[in-house]
Coordinates of C-alpha atoms and ligand atoms in Angstrom, one line a residue:
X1 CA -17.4 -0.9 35.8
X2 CA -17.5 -3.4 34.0
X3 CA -19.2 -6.6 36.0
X4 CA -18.4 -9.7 33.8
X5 CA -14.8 -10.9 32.5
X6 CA -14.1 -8.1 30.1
X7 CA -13.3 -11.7 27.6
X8 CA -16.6 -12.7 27.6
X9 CA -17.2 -9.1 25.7
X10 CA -15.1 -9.9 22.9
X11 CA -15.4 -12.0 20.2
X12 CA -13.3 -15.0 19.9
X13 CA -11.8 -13.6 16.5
X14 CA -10.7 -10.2 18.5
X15 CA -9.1 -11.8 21.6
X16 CA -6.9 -13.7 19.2
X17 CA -6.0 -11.0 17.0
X18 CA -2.6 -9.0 17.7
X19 CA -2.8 -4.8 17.6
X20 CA -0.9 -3.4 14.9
X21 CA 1.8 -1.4 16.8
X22 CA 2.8 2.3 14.6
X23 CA 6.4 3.2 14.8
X24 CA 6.9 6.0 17.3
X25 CA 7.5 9.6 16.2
X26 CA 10.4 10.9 14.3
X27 CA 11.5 12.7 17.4
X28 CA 11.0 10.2 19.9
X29 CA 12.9 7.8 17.4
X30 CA 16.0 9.8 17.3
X31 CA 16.3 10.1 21.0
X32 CA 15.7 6.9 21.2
X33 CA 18.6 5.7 18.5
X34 CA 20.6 8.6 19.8
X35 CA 20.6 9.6 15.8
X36 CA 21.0 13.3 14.6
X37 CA 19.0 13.4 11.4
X38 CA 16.7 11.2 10.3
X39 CA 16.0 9.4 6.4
X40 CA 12.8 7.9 6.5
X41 CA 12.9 4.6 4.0
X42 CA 9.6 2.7 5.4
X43 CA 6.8 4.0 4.0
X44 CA 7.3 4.8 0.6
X45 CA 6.6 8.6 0.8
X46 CA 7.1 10.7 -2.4
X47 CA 10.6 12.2 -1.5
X48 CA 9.5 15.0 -3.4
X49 CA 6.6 15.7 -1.2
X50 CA 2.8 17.2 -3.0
X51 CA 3.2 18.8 -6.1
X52 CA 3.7 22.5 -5.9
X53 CA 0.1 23.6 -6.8
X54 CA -1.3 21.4 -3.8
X55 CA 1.6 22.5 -1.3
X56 CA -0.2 26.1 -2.6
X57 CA -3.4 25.1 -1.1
X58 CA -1.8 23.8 2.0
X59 CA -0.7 26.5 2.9
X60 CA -3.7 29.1 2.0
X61 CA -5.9 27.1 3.5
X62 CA -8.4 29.4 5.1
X63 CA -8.0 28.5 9.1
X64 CA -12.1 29.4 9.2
X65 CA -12.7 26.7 7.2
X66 CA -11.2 24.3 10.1
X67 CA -14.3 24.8 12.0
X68 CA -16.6 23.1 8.8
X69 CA -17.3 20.0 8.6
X70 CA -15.6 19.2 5.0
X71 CA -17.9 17.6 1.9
X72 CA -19.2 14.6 3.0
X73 CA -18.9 12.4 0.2
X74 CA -15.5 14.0 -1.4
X75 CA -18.3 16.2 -4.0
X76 CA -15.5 18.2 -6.2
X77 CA -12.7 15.7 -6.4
X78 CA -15.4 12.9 -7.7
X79 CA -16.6 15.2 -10.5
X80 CA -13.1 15.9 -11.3
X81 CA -11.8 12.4 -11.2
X82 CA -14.9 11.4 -13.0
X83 CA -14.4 13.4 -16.4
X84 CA -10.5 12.7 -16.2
X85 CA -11.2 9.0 -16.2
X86 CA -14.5 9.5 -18.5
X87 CA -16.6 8.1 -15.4
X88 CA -19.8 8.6 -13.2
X89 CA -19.3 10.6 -10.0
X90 CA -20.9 7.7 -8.4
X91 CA -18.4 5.0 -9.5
X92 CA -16.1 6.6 -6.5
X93 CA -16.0 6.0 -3.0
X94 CA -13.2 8.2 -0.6
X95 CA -11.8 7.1 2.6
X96 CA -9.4 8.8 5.0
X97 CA -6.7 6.8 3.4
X98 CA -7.7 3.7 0.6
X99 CA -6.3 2.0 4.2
X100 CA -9.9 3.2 5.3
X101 CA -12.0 1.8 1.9
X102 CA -10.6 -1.5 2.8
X103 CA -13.0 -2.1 5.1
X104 CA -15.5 -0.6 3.1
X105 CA -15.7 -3.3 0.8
X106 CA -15.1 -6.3 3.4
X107 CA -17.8 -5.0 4.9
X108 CA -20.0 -4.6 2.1
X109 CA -20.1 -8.2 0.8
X110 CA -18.7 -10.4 3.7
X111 CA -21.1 -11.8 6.6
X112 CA -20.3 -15.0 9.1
X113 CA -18.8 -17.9 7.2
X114 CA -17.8 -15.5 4.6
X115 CA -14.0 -15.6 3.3
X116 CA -11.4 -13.3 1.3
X117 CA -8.1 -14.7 -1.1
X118 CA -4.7 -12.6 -1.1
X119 CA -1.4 -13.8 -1.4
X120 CA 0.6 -14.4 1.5
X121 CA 3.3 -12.0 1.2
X122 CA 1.6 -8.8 0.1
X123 CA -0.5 -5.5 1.9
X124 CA -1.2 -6.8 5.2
X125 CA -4.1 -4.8 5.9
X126 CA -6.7 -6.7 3.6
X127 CA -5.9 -9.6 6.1
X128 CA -6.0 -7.9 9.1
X129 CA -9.1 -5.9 8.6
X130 CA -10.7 -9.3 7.3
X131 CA -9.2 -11.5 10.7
X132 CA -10.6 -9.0 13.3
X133 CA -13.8 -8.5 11.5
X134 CA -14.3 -12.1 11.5
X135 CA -13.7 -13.3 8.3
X136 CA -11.0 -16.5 6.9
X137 CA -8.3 -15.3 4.9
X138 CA -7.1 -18.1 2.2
X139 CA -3.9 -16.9 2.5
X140 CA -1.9 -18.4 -1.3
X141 CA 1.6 -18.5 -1.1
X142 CA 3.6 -16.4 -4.0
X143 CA 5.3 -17.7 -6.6
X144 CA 8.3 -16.6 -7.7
X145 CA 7.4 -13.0 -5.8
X146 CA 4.6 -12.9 -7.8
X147 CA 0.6 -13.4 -7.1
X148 CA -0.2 -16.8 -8.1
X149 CA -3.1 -17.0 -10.1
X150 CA -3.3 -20.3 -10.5
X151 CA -3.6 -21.0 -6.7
X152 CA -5.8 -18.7 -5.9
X153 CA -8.3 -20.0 -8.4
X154 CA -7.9 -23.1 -6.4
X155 CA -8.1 -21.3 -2.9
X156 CA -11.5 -19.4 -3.9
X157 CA -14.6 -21.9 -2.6
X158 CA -18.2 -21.3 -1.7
X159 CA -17.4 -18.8 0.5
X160 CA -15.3 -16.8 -1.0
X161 CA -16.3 -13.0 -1.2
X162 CA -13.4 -10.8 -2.5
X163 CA -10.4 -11.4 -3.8
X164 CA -7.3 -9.1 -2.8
X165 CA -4.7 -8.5 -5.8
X166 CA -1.8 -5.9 -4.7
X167 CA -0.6 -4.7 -8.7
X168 CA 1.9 -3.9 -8.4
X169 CA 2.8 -5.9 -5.3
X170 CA 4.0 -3.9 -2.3
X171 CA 6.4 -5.3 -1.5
X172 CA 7.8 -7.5 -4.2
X173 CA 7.3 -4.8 -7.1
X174 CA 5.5 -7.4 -9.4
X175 CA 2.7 -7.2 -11.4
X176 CA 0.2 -9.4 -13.3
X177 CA -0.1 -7.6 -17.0
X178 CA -3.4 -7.3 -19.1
X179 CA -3.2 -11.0 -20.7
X180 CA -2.7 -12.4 -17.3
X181 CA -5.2 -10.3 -15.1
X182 CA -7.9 -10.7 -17.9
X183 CA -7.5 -14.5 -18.0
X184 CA -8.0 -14.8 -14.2
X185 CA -10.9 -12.2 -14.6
X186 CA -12.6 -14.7 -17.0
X187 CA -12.1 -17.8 -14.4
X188 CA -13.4 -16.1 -12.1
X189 CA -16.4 -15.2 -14.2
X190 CA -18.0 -12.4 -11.9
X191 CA -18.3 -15.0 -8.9
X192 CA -16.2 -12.8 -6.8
X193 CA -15.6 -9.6 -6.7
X194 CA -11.9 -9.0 -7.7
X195 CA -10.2 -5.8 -5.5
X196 CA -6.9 -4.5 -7.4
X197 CA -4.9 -2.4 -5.4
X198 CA -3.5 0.1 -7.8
X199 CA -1.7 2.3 -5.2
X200 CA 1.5 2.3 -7.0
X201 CA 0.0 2.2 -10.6
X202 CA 1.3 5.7 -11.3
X203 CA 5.0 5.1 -11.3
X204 CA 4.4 1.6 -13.4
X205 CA 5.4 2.6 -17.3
X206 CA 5.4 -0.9 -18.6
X207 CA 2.7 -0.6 -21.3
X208 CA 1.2 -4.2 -20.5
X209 CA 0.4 -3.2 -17.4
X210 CA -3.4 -3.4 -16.8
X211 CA -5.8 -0.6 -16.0
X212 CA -8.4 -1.7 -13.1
X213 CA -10.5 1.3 -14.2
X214 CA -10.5 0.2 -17.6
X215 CA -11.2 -3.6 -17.0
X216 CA -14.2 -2.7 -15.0
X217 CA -16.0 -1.8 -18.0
X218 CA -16.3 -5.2 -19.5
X219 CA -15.6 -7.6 -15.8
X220 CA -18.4 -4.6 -13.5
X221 CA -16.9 -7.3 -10.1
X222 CA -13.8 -5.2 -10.3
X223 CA -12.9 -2.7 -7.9
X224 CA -9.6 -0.9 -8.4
X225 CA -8.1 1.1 -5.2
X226 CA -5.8 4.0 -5.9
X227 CA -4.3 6.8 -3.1
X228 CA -2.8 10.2 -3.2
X229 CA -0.7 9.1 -0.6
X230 CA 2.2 7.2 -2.9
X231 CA 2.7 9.1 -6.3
X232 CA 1.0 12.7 -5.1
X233 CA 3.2 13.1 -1.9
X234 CA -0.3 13.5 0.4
X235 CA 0.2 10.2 2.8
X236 CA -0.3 13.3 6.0
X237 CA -3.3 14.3 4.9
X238 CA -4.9 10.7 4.1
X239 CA -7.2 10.0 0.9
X240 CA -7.3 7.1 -0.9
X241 CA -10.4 6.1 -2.7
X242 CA -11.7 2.7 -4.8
X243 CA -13.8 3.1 -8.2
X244 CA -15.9 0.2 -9.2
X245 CA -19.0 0.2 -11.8
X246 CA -22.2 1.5 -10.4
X247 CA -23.8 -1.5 -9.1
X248 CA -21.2 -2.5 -7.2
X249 CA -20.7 1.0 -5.4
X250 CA -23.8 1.7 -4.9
X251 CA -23.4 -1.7 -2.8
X252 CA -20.2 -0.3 -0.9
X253 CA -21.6 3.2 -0.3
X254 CA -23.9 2.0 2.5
X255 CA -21.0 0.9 4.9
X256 CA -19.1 4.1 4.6
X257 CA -19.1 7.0 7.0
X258 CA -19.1 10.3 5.9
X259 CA -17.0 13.1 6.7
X260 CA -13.8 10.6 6.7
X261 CA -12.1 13.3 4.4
X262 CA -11.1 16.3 5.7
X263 CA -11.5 19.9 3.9
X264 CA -7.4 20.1 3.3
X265 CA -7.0 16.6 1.8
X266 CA -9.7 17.5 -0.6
X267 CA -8.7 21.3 -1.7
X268 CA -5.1 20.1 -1.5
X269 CA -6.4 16.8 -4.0
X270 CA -8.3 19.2 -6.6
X271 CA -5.0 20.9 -7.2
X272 CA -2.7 18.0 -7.8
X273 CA -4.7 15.7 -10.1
X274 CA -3.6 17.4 -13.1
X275 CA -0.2 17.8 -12.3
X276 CA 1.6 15.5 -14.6
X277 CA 5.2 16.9 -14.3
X278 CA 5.1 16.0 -10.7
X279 CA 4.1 12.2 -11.9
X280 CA 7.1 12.7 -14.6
X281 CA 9.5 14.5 -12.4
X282 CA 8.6 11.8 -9.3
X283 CA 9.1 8.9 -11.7
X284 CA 12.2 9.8 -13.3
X285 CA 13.7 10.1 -9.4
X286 CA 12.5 6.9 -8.5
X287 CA 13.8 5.1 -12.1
X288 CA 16.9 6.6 -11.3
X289 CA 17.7 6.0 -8.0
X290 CA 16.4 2.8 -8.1
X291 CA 18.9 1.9 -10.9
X292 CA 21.7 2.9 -8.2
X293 CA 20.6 1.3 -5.3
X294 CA 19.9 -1.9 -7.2
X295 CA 23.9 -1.6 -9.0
X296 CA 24.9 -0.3 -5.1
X297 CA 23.3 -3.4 -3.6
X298 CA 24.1 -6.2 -5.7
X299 CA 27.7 -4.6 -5.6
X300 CA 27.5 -5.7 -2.0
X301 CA 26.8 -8.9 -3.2
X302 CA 23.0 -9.2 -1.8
X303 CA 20.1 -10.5 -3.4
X304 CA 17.6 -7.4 -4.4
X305 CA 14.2 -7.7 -6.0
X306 CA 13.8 -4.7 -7.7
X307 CA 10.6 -4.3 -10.2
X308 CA 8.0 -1.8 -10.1
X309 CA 6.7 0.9 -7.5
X310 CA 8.6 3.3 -5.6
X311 CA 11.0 0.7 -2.9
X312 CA 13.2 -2.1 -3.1
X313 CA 13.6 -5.3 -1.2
X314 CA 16.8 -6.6 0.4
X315 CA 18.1 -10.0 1.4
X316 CA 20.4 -9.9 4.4
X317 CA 22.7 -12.3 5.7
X318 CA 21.2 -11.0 8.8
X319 CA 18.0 -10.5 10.8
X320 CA 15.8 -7.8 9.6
X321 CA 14.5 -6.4 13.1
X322 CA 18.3 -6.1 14.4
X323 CA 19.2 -4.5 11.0
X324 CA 16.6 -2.0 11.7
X325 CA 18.0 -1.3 14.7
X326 CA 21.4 -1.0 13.4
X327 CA 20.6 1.2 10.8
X328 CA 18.3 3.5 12.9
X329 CA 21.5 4.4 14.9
X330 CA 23.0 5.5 12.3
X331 CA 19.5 7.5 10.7
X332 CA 18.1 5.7 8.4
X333 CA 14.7 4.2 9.1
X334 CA 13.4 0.9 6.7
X335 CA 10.7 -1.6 6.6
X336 CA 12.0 -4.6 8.5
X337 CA 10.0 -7.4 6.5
X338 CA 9.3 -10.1 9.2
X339 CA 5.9 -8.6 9.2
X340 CA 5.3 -9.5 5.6
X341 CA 6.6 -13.3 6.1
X342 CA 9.7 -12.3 4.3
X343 CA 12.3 -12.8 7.6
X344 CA 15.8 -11.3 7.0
X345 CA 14.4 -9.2 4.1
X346 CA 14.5 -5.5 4.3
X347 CA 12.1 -2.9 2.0
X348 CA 13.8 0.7 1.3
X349 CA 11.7 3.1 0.0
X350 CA 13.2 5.1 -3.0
X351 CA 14.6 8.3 -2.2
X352 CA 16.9 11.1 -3.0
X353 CA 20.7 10.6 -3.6
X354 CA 21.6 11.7 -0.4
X355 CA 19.1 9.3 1.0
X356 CA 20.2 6.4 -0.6
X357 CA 23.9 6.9 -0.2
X358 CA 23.2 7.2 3.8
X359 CA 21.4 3.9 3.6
X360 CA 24.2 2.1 1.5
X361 CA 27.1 3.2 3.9
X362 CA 25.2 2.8 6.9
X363 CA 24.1 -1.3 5.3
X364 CA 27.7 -1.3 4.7
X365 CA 29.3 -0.4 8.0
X366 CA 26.5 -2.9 9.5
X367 CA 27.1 -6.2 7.1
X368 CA 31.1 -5.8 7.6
X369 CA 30.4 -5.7 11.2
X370 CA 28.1 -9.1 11.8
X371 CA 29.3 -10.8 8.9
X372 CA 32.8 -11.2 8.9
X373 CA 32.9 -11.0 12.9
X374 CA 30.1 -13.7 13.4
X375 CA 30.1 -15.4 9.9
X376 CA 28.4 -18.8 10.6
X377 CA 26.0 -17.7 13.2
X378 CA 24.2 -14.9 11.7
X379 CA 22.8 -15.9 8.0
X380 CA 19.1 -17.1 7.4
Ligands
PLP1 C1 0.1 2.7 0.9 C2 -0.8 1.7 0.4 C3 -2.2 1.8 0.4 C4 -3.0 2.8 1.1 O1 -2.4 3.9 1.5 P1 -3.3 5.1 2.2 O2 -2.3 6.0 2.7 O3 -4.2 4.5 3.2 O4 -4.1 5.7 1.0 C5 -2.9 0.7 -0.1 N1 -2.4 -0.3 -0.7 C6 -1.1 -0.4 -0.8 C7 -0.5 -1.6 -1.5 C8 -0.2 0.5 -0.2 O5 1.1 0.3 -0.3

């Protein structure tokens, strides 16, 4: 029992902070929308699922080994990593998800007073893990659905601890390239250190796109964040990890728990890092159907911002969170992008044909229906 209000428990910072709600099961979803089959366009999942060498190891995976508690600090994937990239072992950290090294690194370097930069309309879970651990977020509006670097020069002060770059951006697909990342690098002069969320960087071609790995050998207050979630088809298994130069990880390594990996994520890891036909074969899926959703959406006369990474955003002459719901009765599951500050915007994640033809006759039916039924009532 617990004898005072429960209120005067909790911080101030946690009573005013909202739960993230998850979406509810596939299943429970389909009963729900009274939907037969399902395409799942939220999350950017590789549509192609784990290469075939990790989808192996999945399934051999001795059940024994269940009982074990798995490497505690990721041991084989590290050394592995480590001499693709030309690294130390010790530059990486591994989290059950780069969700997870998040708060690694707000942890690591922010205490009361402290402060982090982002944009506004980017990841929302450097914010959130910043708000309910008590910590400001300068929030800096984009510009032109880009990071703004000038603004968030001017939005870094005393306090400011980390700065949050999303390249490329989920969910606006831009990205700051080399010239541009290394001239905010040199403003901020090492006074911060600078987090880039590389998540998508495997399906970015554009050869002036930066390398966070690479920049942290002459700016060591970089961290860059990558996943096997996005590009290696492993978002069910959760690993994610960050790689900064030694000093700073050594810094980072105190506030992470061990054992956050589990023994399939990291057998199933070891197997797909050198599998570059799956990045080839994954990218040249996502280049092309991106091309025809982009064509098949502006052909509906809506305005898309398509760049980089593996998903799209849509502008709707509607509200997002009833176009969900539209959509999901007719099986096709997006983002809804209120969440992100982007109301009556949409994100679709790239999938197969098949996928992507569902989700433009099911927009279709849906805009014909509220627009030229309602017209006047329902736009932005
Ligand atoms: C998906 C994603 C992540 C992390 O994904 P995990 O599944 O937790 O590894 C991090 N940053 C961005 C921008 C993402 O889209």
């Amino acid at each position: 029992m617990v004898t005072v209000p429960l209120s005067d428990l909790v911080p101030e910072y946690i009573r005013r902070f909202e739960a993230y709600v998850p979406s509810k099961p596939d299943a429970e979803l389909m009963k729900l929308y009274g939907c037969s089959r399902l395409f799942r366009l939220n999350n950017n999942e590789n549509p192609l699922g784990p290469p075939p060498g990790a989808q192996e190891i999945i399934k051999r995976f001795p059940p024994i080994k269940a009982s074990l508690y798995p490497s505690g600090d990721v041991y084989f994937v590290r050394n592995k990593l480590a001499s693709r990239f030309g690294l130390d072992p010790d530059q990486f950290l591994f989290g059950n998800g780069a969700n997870e090294v998040i708060a690694f690194v707000i942890k690591a370097f922010c205490q009361e007073g402290d402060n982090i930069v982002t944009a506004d309309k980017t990841f929302s879970v450097y914010e959130w893990v910043a708000e309910f651990s008590g910590f400001k977020t300068h929030l800096v509006p984009i510009k032109d659905f880009a990071f703004d670097d000038e603004a968030m020069l001017k939005a870094v002060d005393g306090r400011t601890k980390i700065i949050f770059i999303c390249n490329p951006n989920n969910p606006t697909g831009t990205y700051w390239n080399t010239e541009k990342m290394t001239r905010f690098l040199d403003r901020v002069a090492g006074r911060q250190i600078v987090v880039i969320d590389e998540a998508y960087c495997e399906f970015v071609s554009k050869p002036d796109y930066p390398n966070g790995i690479k920049l942290m050998e002459e700016y060591p207050n970089v961290v860059a964040f990558r996943t096997f979630s996005k590009m290696y088809g492993l978002a069910g298994l959760r690993i994610g990890y960050l790689v900064g130069s030694r000093e700073v990880v050594d810094v980072i390594r105190r506030t992470c728990v061990v054992y956050s990996v589990n023994g399939v994520a990291q057998d199933a890891v070891m197997a797909a890092i050198d599998d570059d036909d799956h990045v080839a074969r994954t990218r040249e899926l996502v280049d092309t159907e991106k091309a025809y959703l982009d064509r098949e959406l502006r052909a509906l006369g809506l305005e898309v911002q398509a760049a980089e990474g593996c998903y799209v955003m849509v502008r709707l002459p509607m509200s997002d969170t009833l176009a969900y719901r539209k959509l999901m009765t007719r099986g096709v599951m997006i983002r809804s992008m209120t969440g992100f500050r982007f109301p009556n915007w949409i994100r679709v994640s790239i999938g197969r044909r098949e996928a992507m033809e569902a989700f433009i006759e099911a927009l279709s039916t849906i805009l014909d229906k509220t627009d030229r039924g309602a017209s006047g009532r329902v736009s932005s």
